Amino acid sequence: MKNVLVHFKTDQEIKTLLAQRLGEKARVFHIEGPRATLSDIHILLTSNRTLGGDPQIIGEMGNLELIQSVTAGVERFPFHLIKQGIIVCSASGALSRAIAEHAFALILALAKNIVCHTKAMREGTFDNSVQSKELLGKVIGILGFGSIGREIARIARGFAMKVFAINRSGRTDFDCDFIGTLADLDHILTKSDVIVISLPLTKTTEGLIGRHELERMKEDAILVNIARAGIIEQGDLYRHLRDNPRFKAASDVWWRYPEDRRGGTSRQDHPFHQLGNFLMTPHVAAHVVGARKRMFEVAVENIRRYLNGEELMNIVRREDYL
Ligand SMILES: NC(=O)c1ccc[n+]([C@@H]2O[C@H](COP(=O)([O-])OP(=O)(O)OC[C@H]3O[C@@H](n4cnc5c(N)ncnc54)[C@H](OP(=O)(O)O)[C@@H]3O)[C@@H](O)[C@H]2O)c1
């Protein structure tokens, strides 16, 4: 019998899900319930922000075997404190389609000038002189061809776009027009009309897109980031957008977050909100109805597999973060 600690507050629906799926193979403790002895815990069910904000708990869990996140991103995990041999898994895949749809909402809004037109008409101006962009036959460069990246490619195929992509192996079963690795970044940047970032934030991808890379993109390219802000150099993106009005970008992810994400003040180091060629959403790509339950379902299914000795999904490579 293994002991599972749920690292955050949950509601009755999630408690029932845990009880039903993990059955008799695990004893489930809740952080808000009767205090479990941390040294007895084998499996920690947590999230990127929860464990990132409470890293010292790892040191108290001498018998930890598995850390399962309910989030796809795990860059805030204290990898330096997690001993070799402890398996770390993300919940990648739970909401990939929703996130890919959001990426496309941003791409289309930029290509068709939706926000500018709405703003002008709200202010009483009728101006149809601005031309929009067609996606048909254009190249979409997808940086990070995992669960989200492949969903983006599926939608792009519906628009008859050419798909260029990058992953670690440089191989994929998906019918791409080009697949490569980071060694091919320049090729993708120069050839793409639309570039979407769907990479994890790791020691390799942090600051990957800076002034040089932005200058290699087409003058009128569309860049969309739904992964993590730290993959792009904030100041370089701001200056590139400011100095190249034909270049457009959108981001769902931020360098700075307010303490309160449900109504706090949005503030970055540069005045992105003043740029007409930049669209912003407050990290909502995955916030679709039923999202929370789906994240838990993926995470709990992985714990079930672990308890039954089955193959795990989404094992994180700790060396990517150390
Ligand atoms: N905006 C939001 O609300 C939101 C929600 C969920 C996730 N995210 C972010 O999106 C990221 C991606 O999620 P996912 O579920 O698609 O993850 P995933 O399935 O693990 O895919 C990651 C992709 O990135 C590639 N990759 C990783 N390191 C690389 C490197 N150094 N060089 C080239 N390719 C590299 C992987 O290559 P291989 O396939 O070869 O391994 C894989 O194709 C998450 O890590 C998270 O930060 C954002």
mmCIF file of C-alpha atoms and ligand atoms in Angstrom:
data_model
loop_
_atom_site.group_PDB
_atom_site.id
_atom_site.type_symbol
_atom_site.label_atom_id
_atom_site.label_comp_id
_atom_site.label_asym_id
_atom_site.label_seq_id
_atom_site.Cartn_x
_atom_site.Cartn_y
_atom_site.Cartn_z
ATOM 1 C CA MET A 1 0.000 0.000 0.000
ATOM 2 C CA LYS A 2 1.444 3.386 -1.048
ATOM 3 C CA ASN A 3 0.701 6.741 0.561
ATOM 4 C CA VAL A 4 -0.275 9.649 -1.691
ATOM 5 C CA LEU A 5 -0.221 13.267 -0.521
ATOM 6 C CA VAL A 6 -2.366 15.784 -2.394
ATOM 7 C CA HIS A 7 -0.349 18.982 -2.057
ATOM 8 C CA PHE A 8 -3.186 21.516 -2.534
ATOM 9 C CA LYS A 9 -6.793 21.991 -1.543
ATOM 10 C CA THR A 10 -9.276 19.943 -3.553
ATOM 11 C CA ASP A 11 -13.033 19.766 -3.772
ATOM 12 C CA GLN A 12 -15.283 16.756 -3.262
ATOM 13 C CA GLU A 13 -15.327 15.906 -6.994
ATOM 14 C CA ILE A 14 -11.535 15.476 -7.048
ATOM 15 C CA LYS A 15 -11.533 13.583 -3.744
ATOM 16 C CA THR A 16 -14.082 11.152 -5.209
ATOM 17 C CA LEU A 17 -12.002 10.778 -8.390
ATOM 18 C CA LEU A 18 -8.899 9.955 -6.346
ATOM 19 C CA ALA A 19 -10.778 7.448 -4.199
ATOM 20 C CA GLN A 20 -12.368 5.745 -7.214
ATOM 21 C CA ARG A 21 -9.252 5.531 -9.396
ATOM 22 C CA LEU A 22 -6.629 4.658 -6.808
ATOM 23 C CA GLY A 23 -8.896 2.227 -4.991
ATOM 24 C CA GLU A 24 -7.262 -0.107 -2.523
ATOM 25 C CA LYS A 25 -3.714 0.321 -3.756
ATOM 26 C CA ALA A 26 -3.167 3.703 -2.094
ATOM 27 C CA ARG A 27 -4.010 5.693 1.007
ATOM 28 C CA VAL A 28 -4.733 9.296 0.008
ATOM 29 C CA PHE A 29 -3.886 12.173 2.370
ATOM 30 C CA HIS A 30 -4.903 15.766 1.762
ATOM 31 C CA ILE A 31 -2.794 18.751 2.742
ATOM 32 C CA GLU A 32 -5.821 20.383 4.391
ATOM 33 C CA GLY A 33 -6.836 17.157 6.165
ATOM 34 C CA PRO A 34 -5.311 15.348 9.163
ATOM 35 C CA ARG A 35 -1.537 15.970 8.913
ATOM 36 C CA ALA A 36 0.217 13.016 7.307
ATOM 37 C CA THR A 37 3.747 12.064 8.357
ATOM 38 C CA LEU A 38 5.719 13.368 5.408
ATOM 39 C CA SER A 39 8.396 10.691 5.706
ATOM 40 C CA ASP A 40 5.669 8.082 5.031
ATOM 41 C CA ILE A 41 4.598 9.629 1.735
ATOM 42 C CA HIS A 42 5.526 7.751 -1.461
ATOM 43 C CA ILE A 43 3.683 9.810 -4.070
ATOM 44 C CA LEU A 44 3.212 13.589 -4.173
ATOM 45 C CA LEU A 45 0.389 14.970 -6.319
ATOM 46 C CA THR A 46 1.265 18.615 -6.842
ATOM 47 C CA SER A 47 1.453 21.424 -9.398
ATOM 48 C CA ASN A 48 4.113 23.694 -10.867
ATOM 49 C CA ARG A 49 3.209 26.649 -8.657
ATOM 50 C CA THR A 50 2.386 24.638 -5.528
ATOM 51 C CA LEU A 51 5.686 22.767 -5.375
ATOM 52 C CA GLY A 52 7.585 25.829 -6.635
ATOM 53 C CA GLY A 53 6.166 27.751 -3.665
ATOM 54 C CA ASP A 54 6.788 24.985 -1.102
ATOM 55 C CA PRO A 55 10.069 23.364 -2.197
ATOM 56 C CA GLN A 56 11.261 22.449 1.309
ATOM 57 C CA ILE A 57 8.550 19.786 1.587
ATOM 58 C CA ILE A 58 10.754 17.565 -0.625
ATOM 59 C CA GLY A 59 13.485 17.443 2.033
ATOM 60 C CA GLU A 60 10.980 16.037 4.547
ATOM 61 C CA MET A 61 9.848 13.210 2.277
ATOM 62 C CA GLY A 62 12.588 10.628 2.620
ATOM 63 C CA ASN A 63 10.554 7.844 1.011
ATOM 64 C CA LEU A 64 9.279 9.746 -1.978
ATOM 65 C CA GLU A 65 9.117 7.678 -5.185
ATOM 66 C CA LEU A 66 6.959 9.691 -7.589
ATOM 67 C CA ILE A 67 6.135 13.380 -8.027
ATOM 68 C CA GLN A 68 3.114 13.768 -10.271
ATOM 69 C CA SER A 69 2.128 17.236 -11.452
ATOM 70 C CA VAL A 70 -1.373 18.237 -12.530
ATOM 71 C CA THR A 71 0.245 20.827 -14.851
ATOM 72 C CA ALA A 72 2.074 20.373 -18.148
ATOM 73 C CA GLY A 73 4.853 22.797 -17.144
ATOM 74 C CA VAL A 74 7.154 21.840 -14.251
ATOM 75 C CA GLU A 75 9.907 24.467 -14.559
ATOM 76 C CA ARG A 76 9.295 25.755 -11.019
ATOM 77 C CA PHE A 77 9.973 22.365 -9.429
ATOM 78 C CA PRO A 78 13.051 22.386 -7.133
ATOM 79 C CA PHE A 79 14.968 19.835 -9.215
ATOM 80 C CA HIS A 80 18.136 20.453 -7.197
ATOM 81 C CA LEU A 81 16.325 19.031 -4.128
ATOM 82 C CA ILE A 82 14.736 16.062 -5.898
ATOM 83 C CA LYS A 83 16.970 13.016 -5.459
ATOM 84 C CA GLN A 84 17.995 10.835 -8.383
ATOM 85 C CA GLY A 85 15.606 7.908 -8.603
ATOM 86 C CA ILE A 86 12.473 9.914 -7.771
ATOM 87 C CA ILE A 87 10.319 9.887 -10.902
ATOM 88 C CA VAL A 88 8.853 13.229 -11.957
ATOM 89 C CA CYS A 89 5.862 13.336 -14.335
ATOM 90 C CA SER A 90 3.899 16.197 -15.858
ATOM 91 C CA ALA A 91 0.246 16.191 -16.962
ATOM 92 C CA SER A 92 1.057 17.098 -20.541
ATOM 93 C CA GLY A 93 -1.774 16.302 -22.931
ATOM 94 C CA ALA A 94 -4.695 17.084 -20.643
ATOM 95 C CA LEU A 95 -5.595 20.369 -22.339
ATOM 96 C CA SER A 96 -3.478 20.443 -25.478
ATOM 97 C CA ARG A 97 -6.380 20.908 -27.871
ATOM 98 C CA ALA A 98 -7.751 23.847 -25.872
ATOM 99 C CA ILE A 99 -4.316 25.488 -25.822
ATOM 100 C CA ALA A 100 -3.833 24.899 -29.556
ATOM 101 C CA GLU A 101 -7.235 26.476 -30.215
ATOM 102 C CA HIS A 102 -6.173 29.494 -28.181
ATOM 103 C CA ALA A 103 -2.961 29.777 -30.196
ATOM 104 C CA PHE A 104 -5.049 29.813 -33.348
ATOM 105 C CA ALA A 105 -7.449 32.395 -31.921
ATOM 106 C CA LEU A 106 -4.415 34.662 -31.445
ATOM 107 C CA ILE A 107 -2.975 33.860 -34.884
ATOM 108 C CA LEU A 108 -6.284 34.620 -36.635
ATOM 109 C CA ALA A 109 -6.921 37.758 -34.592
ATOM 110 C CA LEU A 110 -3.499 39.085 -35.657
ATOM 111 C CA ALA A 111 -3.752 37.946 -39.286
ATOM 112 C CA LYS A 112 -7.199 39.530 -39.675
ATOM 113 C CA ASN A 113 -6.566 42.648 -37.505
ATOM 114 C CA ILE A 114 -9.638 41.811 -35.422
ATOM 115 C CA VAL A 115 -8.681 43.781 -32.319
ATOM 116 C CA CYS A 116 -7.604 46.921 -34.261
ATOM 117 C CA HIS A 117 -10.816 46.908 -36.306
ATOM 118 C CA THR A 118 -12.982 46.424 -33.238
ATOM 119 C CA LYS A 119 -11.180 49.255 -31.446
ATOM 120 C CA ALA A 120 -11.585 51.600 -34.433
ATOM 121 C CA MET A 121 -15.282 50.804 -34.852
ATOM 122 C CA ARG A 122 -15.905 51.201 -31.120
ATOM 123 C CA GLU A 123 -14.413 54.670 -31.518
ATOM 124 C CA GLY A 124 -16.749 55.365 -34.464
ATOM 125 C CA THR A 125 -14.264 54.910 -37.365
ATOM 126 C CA PHE A 126 -15.108 52.798 -40.428
ATOM 127 C CA ASP A 127 -11.819 52.051 -42.219
ATOM 128 C CA ASN A 128 -11.472 49.068 -44.562
ATOM 129 C CA SER A 129 -8.199 50.183 -46.149
ATOM 130 C CA VAL A 130 -6.026 47.765 -44.134
ATOM 131 C CA GLN A 131 -5.295 44.428 -45.823
ATOM 132 C CA SER A 132 -5.362 41.229 -43.820
ATOM 133 C CA LYS A 133 -3.322 38.062 -44.215
ATOM 134 C CA GLU A 134 -4.492 34.707 -45.558
ATOM 135 C CA LEU A 135 -3.153 31.561 -43.874
ATOM 136 C CA LEU A 136 -3.728 29.302 -46.901
ATOM 137 C CA GLY A 137 -0.409 27.850 -48.100
ATOM 138 C CA LYS A 138 1.635 29.789 -45.516
ATOM 139 C CA VAL A 139 4.354 28.188 -43.376
ATOM 140 C CA ILE A 140 3.708 27.703 -39.671
ATOM 141 C CA GLY A 141 6.867 27.057 -37.669
ATOM 142 C CA ILE A 142 6.131 25.165 -34.465
ATOM 143 C CA LEU A 143 8.897 25.321 -31.859
ATOM 144 C CA GLY A 144 8.218 22.323 -29.604
ATOM 145 C CA PHE A 145 6.379 19.494 -31.322
ATOM 146 C CA GLY A 146 4.937 17.668 -28.329
ATOM 147 C CA SER A 147 1.347 17.325 -27.263
ATOM 148 C CA ILE A 148 0.408 20.999 -27.836
ATOM 149 C CA GLY A 149 2.628 21.475 -30.896
ATOM 150 C CA ARG A 150 1.050 18.544 -32.717
ATOM 151 C CA GLU A 151 -2.478 19.825 -31.956
ATOM 152 C CA ILE A 152 -1.461 23.173 -33.430
ATOM 153 C CA ALA A 153 -0.223 21.332 -36.523
ATOM 154 C CA ARG A 154 -3.534 19.457 -36.880
ATOM 155 C CA ILE A 155 -5.458 22.727 -36.840
ATOM 156 C CA ALA A 156 -2.928 24.318 -39.231
ATOM 157 C CA ARG A 157 -3.497 21.494 -41.713
ATOM 158 C CA GLY A 158 -7.188 22.480 -41.715
ATOM 159 C CA PHE A 159 -6.050 25.872 -43.025
ATOM 160 C CA ALA A 160 -3.845 24.159 -45.645
ATOM 161 C CA MET A 161 -0.710 25.576 -44.026
ATOM 162 C CA LYS A 162 2.738 24.037 -44.426
ATOM 163 C CA VAL A 163 4.022 22.640 -41.133
ATOM 164 C CA PHE A 164 7.668 23.122 -40.113
ATOM 165 C CA ALA A 165 8.520 21.892 -36.616
ATOM 166 C CA ILE A 166 11.269 21.412 -34.071
ATOM 167 C CA ASN A 167 11.587 18.814 -31.352
ATOM 168 C CA ARG A 168 14.513 17.181 -29.560
ATOM 169 C CA SER A 169 14.860 14.100 -31.712
ATOM 170 C CA GLY A 170 14.297 15.689 -35.126
ATOM 171 C CA ARG A 171 11.891 12.837 -35.896
ATOM 172 C CA THR A 172 8.100 12.518 -35.866
ATOM 173 C CA ASP A 173 5.303 10.328 -37.198
ATOM 174 C CA PHE A 174 3.325 13.460 -38.045
ATOM 175 C CA ASP A 175 3.273 14.320 -41.749
ATOM 176 C CA CYS A 176 5.413 17.494 -41.534
ATOM 177 C CA ASP A 177 6.845 19.509 -44.391
ATOM 178 C CA PHE A 178 9.975 19.904 -42.277
ATOM 179 C CA ILE A 179 11.039 18.434 -38.935
ATOM 180 C CA GLY A 180 14.302 19.318 -37.244
ATOM 181 C CA THR A 181 15.977 20.189 -33.967
ATOM 182 C CA LEU A 182 17.188 23.439 -32.423
ATOM 183 C CA ALA A 183 20.122 23.193 -34.839
ATOM 184 C CA ASP A 184 17.543 24.067 -37.536
ATOM 185 C CA LEU A 185 16.108 27.042 -35.664
ATOM 186 C CA ASP A 186 17.425 29.582 -38.156
ATOM 187 C CA HIS A 187 15.885 27.670 -41.068
ATOM 188 C CA ILE A 188 12.463 27.667 -39.371
ATOM 189 C CA LEU A 189 12.674 31.313 -38.300
ATOM 190 C CA THR A 190 13.539 32.568 -41.777
ATOM 191 C CA LYS A 191 10.985 30.422 -43.628
ATOM 192 C CA SER A 192 7.932 30.772 -41.352
ATOM 193 C CA ASP A 193 5.049 33.210 -41.790
ATOM 194 C CA VAL A 194 3.677 32.219 -38.391
ATOM 195 C CA ILE A 195 5.791 30.963 -35.488
ATOM 196 C CA VAL A 196 4.288 29.366 -32.402
ATOM 197 C CA ILE A 197 6.272 28.563 -29.271
ATOM 198 C CA SER A 198 5.144 25.367 -27.547
ATOM 199 C CA LEU A 199 8.394 24.365 -25.835
ATOM 200 C CA PRO A 200 8.895 23.769 -22.116
ATOM 201 C CA LEU A 201 10.964 26.372 -20.261
ATOM 202 C CA THR A 202 14.232 24.563 -19.542
ATOM 203 C CA LYS A 203 17.870 25.519 -19.176
ATOM 204 C CA THR A 204 18.202 25.118 -22.985
ATOM 205 C CA THR A 205 15.088 27.040 -24.037
ATOM 206 C CA GLU A 206 15.339 29.956 -21.586
ATOM 207 C CA GLY A 207 16.009 33.136 -23.593
ATOM 208 C CA LEU A 208 16.012 31.119 -26.837
ATOM 209 C CA ILE A 209 14.326 33.924 -28.779
ATOM 210 C CA GLY A 210 16.247 37.186 -28.495
ATOM 211 C CA ARG A 211 17.163 40.087 -30.730
ATOM 212 C CA HIS A 212 19.129 37.984 -33.215
ATOM 213 C CA GLU A 213 16.342 35.400 -33.637
ATOM 214 C CA LEU A 214 13.652 38.088 -33.967
ATOM 215 C CA GLU A 215 15.687 39.784 -36.682
ATOM 216 C CA ARG A 216 15.930 36.484 -38.576
ATOM 217 C CA MET A 217 12.103 36.221 -38.754
ATOM 218 C CA LYS A 218 10.188 37.680 -41.703
ATOM 219 C CA GLU A 219 9.489 41.389 -41.375
ATOM 220 C CA ASP A 220 5.733 40.724 -41.282
ATOM 221 C CA ALA A 221 5.836 37.436 -39.341
ATOM 222 C CA ILE A 222 3.341 36.544 -36.619
ATOM 223 C CA LEU A 223 4.862 35.182 -33.392
ATOM 224 C CA VAL A 224 2.638 33.531 -30.771
ATOM 225 C CA ASN A 225 3.830 32.296 -27.380
ATOM 226 C CA ILE A 226 1.543 29.980 -25.424
ATOM 227 C CA ALA A 227 4.381 28.166 -23.607
ATOM 228 C CA ARG A 228 6.369 30.239 -21.104
ATOM 229 C CA ALA A 229 7.417 33.901 -21.308
ATOM 230 C CA GLY A 230 11.028 33.212 -20.304
ATOM 231 C CA ILE A 231 11.678 31.526 -23.665
ATOM 232 C CA ILE A 232 11.623 35.038 -25.188
ATOM 233 C CA GLU A 233 13.854 37.913 -24.046
ATOM 234 C CA GLN A 234 11.306 40.472 -22.873
ATOM 235 C CA GLY A 235 13.188 43.674 -23.792
ATOM 236 C CA ASP A 236 14.209 42.342 -27.194
ATOM 237 C CA LEU A 237 10.616 41.462 -28.081
ATOM 238 C CA TYR A 238 9.329 44.839 -26.917
ATOM 239 C CA ARG A 239 11.911 46.761 -28.983
ATOM 240 C CA HIS A 240 11.400 44.549 -32.030
ATOM 241 C CA LEU A 241 7.627 45.137 -31.963
ATOM 242 C CA ARG A 242 8.051 48.853 -31.338
ATOM 243 C CA ASP A 243 10.539 49.301 -34.195
ATOM 244 C CA ASN A 244 8.845 46.939 -36.714
ATOM 245 C CA PRO A 245 5.121 47.718 -36.873
ATOM 246 C CA ARG A 246 4.529 45.076 -39.582
ATOM 247 C CA PHE A 247 5.780 42.373 -37.224
ATOM 248 C CA LYS A 248 3.024 41.070 -34.929
ATOM 249 C CA ALA A 249 3.036 38.994 -31.791
ATOM 250 C CA ALA A 250 0.753 37.647 -29.101
ATOM 251 C CA SER A 251 1.371 36.099 -25.726
ATOM 252 C CA ASP A 252 -0.668 34.148 -23.216
ATOM 253 C CA VAL A 253 2.281 33.856 -20.826
ATOM 254 C CA TRP A 254 4.159 36.512 -18.863
ATOM 255 C CA TRP A 255 7.469 37.425 -17.395
ATOM 256 C CA ARG A 256 5.715 38.895 -14.369
ATOM 257 C CA TYR A 257 2.521 37.725 -12.734
ATOM 258 C CA PRO A 258 0.559 39.567 -10.051
ATOM 259 C CA GLU A 259 0.157 37.869 -6.691
ATOM 260 C CA ASP A 260 -3.580 37.719 -7.346
ATOM 261 C CA ARG A 261 -4.212 36.201 -10.783
ATOM 262 C CA ARG A 262 -7.957 36.795 -10.528
ATOM 263 C CA GLY A 263 -8.020 40.559 -10.805
ATOM 264 C CA GLY A 264 -4.507 41.682 -9.795
ATOM 265 C CA THR A 265 -2.561 44.407 -11.613
ATOM 266 C CA SER A 266 -0.921 43.405 -14.889
ATOM 267 C CA ARG A 267 2.575 44.891 -15.091
ATOM 268 C CA GLN A 268 5.600 43.901 -17.205
ATOM 269 C CA ASP A 269 9.015 45.584 -17.376
ATOM 270 C CA HIS A 270 8.129 47.128 -20.754
ATOM 271 C CA PRO A 271 4.896 48.867 -21.850
ATOM 272 C CA PHE A 272 3.612 46.091 -24.129
ATOM 273 C CA HIS A 273 0.062 47.374 -23.595
ATOM 274 C CA GLN A 274 0.923 50.442 -25.693
ATOM 275 C CA LEU A 275 1.758 48.362 -28.786
ATOM 276 C CA GLY A 276 -0.925 48.014 -31.441
ATOM 277 C CA ASN A 277 0.857 45.025 -32.997
ATOM 278 C CA PHE A 278 0.794 42.940 -29.816
ATOM 279 C CA LEU A 279 -2.120 40.927 -28.362
ATOM 280 C CA MET A 280 -2.299 39.793 -24.757
ATOM 281 C CA THR A 281 -4.261 37.192 -22.793
ATOM 282 C CA PRO A 282 -3.709 36.516 -19.055
ATOM 283 C CA HIS A 283 -2.548 32.852 -19.125
ATOM 284 C CA VAL A 284 -5.974 31.528 -20.024
ATOM 285 C CA ALA A 285 -5.195 29.205 -22.945
ATOM 286 C CA ALA A 286 -6.031 26.160 -20.820
ATOM 287 C CA HIS A 287 -8.909 27.729 -18.882
ATOM 288 C CA VAL A 288 -11.754 25.945 -20.621
ATOM 289 C CA VAL A 289 -14.831 24.565 -18.912
ATOM 290 C CA GLY A 290 -13.958 21.275 -17.208
ATOM 291 C CA ALA A 291 -10.191 21.931 -17.412
ATOM 292 C CA ARG A 292 -9.413 21.227 -13.760
ATOM 293 C CA LYS A 293 -11.033 17.796 -13.836
ATOM 294 C CA ARG A 294 -9.174 16.858 -17.029
ATOM 295 C CA MET A 295 -5.819 17.833 -15.517
ATOM 296 C CA PHE A 296 -6.545 15.663 -12.498
ATOM 297 C CA GLU A 297 -7.726 12.786 -14.650
ATOM 298 C CA VAL A 298 -4.404 12.651 -16.519
ATOM 299 C CA ALA A 299 -2.398 12.985 -13.294
ATOM 300 C CA VAL A 300 -4.431 10.404 -11.385
ATOM 301 C CA GLU A 301 -4.320 7.960 -14.307
ATOM 302 C CA ASN A 302 -0.524 8.152 -14.162
ATOM 303 C CA ILE A 303 -0.518 7.435 -10.427
ATOM 304 C CA ARG A 304 -2.836 4.482 -11.075
ATOM 305 C CA ARG A 305 -0.356 3.210 -13.662
ATOM 306 C CA TYR A 306 2.503 3.588 -11.206
ATOM 307 C CA LEU A 307 0.622 1.625 -8.534
ATOM 308 C CA ASN A 308 -0.061 -1.137 -11.063
ATOM 309 C CA GLY A 309 3.477 -1.246 -12.440
ATOM 310 C CA GLU A 310 2.359 -0.017 -15.877
ATOM 311 C CA GLU A 311 4.243 2.287 -18.247
ATOM 312 C CA LEU A 312 4.091 5.940 -17.196
ATOM 313 C CA MET A 313 3.196 8.930 -19.354
ATOM 314 C CA ASN A 314 5.051 12.251 -19.457
ATOM 315 C CA ILE A 315 8.228 11.382 -17.562
ATOM 316 C CA VAL A 316 10.231 14.599 -17.126
ATOM 317 C CA ARG A 317 13.970 14.597 -17.876
ATOM 318 C CA ARG A 318 15.530 16.191 -14.793
ATOM 319 C CA GLU A 319 18.714 16.977 -16.740
ATOM 320 C CA ASP A 320 16.660 19.484 -18.818
ATOM 321 C CA TYR A 321 16.290 21.614 -15.698
ATOM 322 C CA LEU A 322 19.593 21.193 -13.845
HETATM 323 N N1 LIG B 1 -0.451 28.747 -21.759
HETATM 324 C C1 LIG B 1 -0.834 27.737 -21.011
HETATM 325 O O1 LIG B 1 -1.854 27.808 -20.321
HETATM 326 C C2 LIG B 1 -0.042 26.444 -21.013
HETATM 327 C C3 LIG B 1 -0.709 25.268 -20.650
HETATM 328 C C4 LIG B 1 -0.023 24.059 -20.688
HETATM 329 C C5 LIG B 1 1.308 24.032 -21.031
HETATM 330 N N2 LIG B 1 1.969 25.188 -21.342
HETATM 331 C C6 LIG B 1 3.404 25.148 -21.654
HETATM 332 O O2 LIG B 1 3.579 24.424 -22.882
HETATM 333 C C7 LIG B 1 4.738 23.593 -22.752
HETATM 334 C C8 LIG B 1 4.638 22.428 -23.728
HETATM 335 O O3 LIG B 1 3.583 21.576 -23.338
HETATM 336 P P1 LIG B 1 3.347 20.144 -24.027
HETATM 337 O O4 LIG B 1 2.243 19.517 -23.271
HETATM 338 O O5 LIG B 1 3.238 20.264 -25.495
HETATM 339 O O6 LIG B 1 4.723 19.429 -23.655
HETATM 340 P P2 LIG B 1 5.387 18.151 -24.358
HETATM 341 O O7 LIG B 1 4.340 17.227 -24.871
HETATM 342 O O8 LIG B 1 6.372 17.643 -23.372
HETATM 343 O O9 LIG B 1 6.154 18.762 -25.634
HETATM 344 C C9 LIG B 1 7.310 19.526 -25.527
HETATM 345 C C10 LIG B 1 7.970 19.561 -26.876
HETATM 346 O O10 LIG B 1 9.134 20.387 -26.778
HETATM 347 C C11 LIG B 1 10.240 19.667 -27.334
HETATM 348 N N3 LIG B 1 11.486 20.094 -26.699
HETATM 349 C C12 LIG B 1 11.791 20.135 -25.390
HETATM 350 N N4 LIG B 1 13.052 20.570 -25.203
HETATM 351 C C13 LIG B 1 13.546 20.800 -26.445
HETATM 352 C C14 LIG B 1 14.792 21.232 -26.938
HETATM 353 N N5 LIG B 1 15.797 21.537 -26.119
HETATM 354 N N6 LIG B 1 14.963 21.332 -28.281
HETATM 355 C C15 LIG B 1 13.954 21.022 -29.142
HETATM 356 N N7 LIG B 1 12.745 20.603 -28.732
HETATM 357 C C16 LIG B 1 12.551 20.495 -27.407
HETATM 358 C C17 LIG B 1 9.949 18.211 -27.067
HETATM 359 O O11 LIG B 1 10.734 17.403 -27.943
HETATM 360 P P3 LIG B 1 10.577 15.781 -28.003
HETATM 361 O O12 LIG B 1 9.188 15.529 -28.532
HETATM 362 O O13 LIG B 1 11.632 15.333 -28.975
HETATM 363 O O14 LIG B 1 10.777 15.321 -26.595
HETATM 364 C C18 LIG B 1 8.454 18.184 -27.368
HETATM 365 O O15 LIG B 1 8.254 18.072 -28.754
HETATM 366 C C19 LIG B 1 4.714 23.186 -21.268
HETATM 367 O O16 LIG B 1 6.001 22.804 -20.830
HETATM 368 C C20 LIG B 1 4.211 24.432 -20.588
HETATM 369 O O17 LIG B 1 5.294 25.245 -20.195
HETATM 370 C C21 LIG B 1 1.308 26.395 -21.336
#
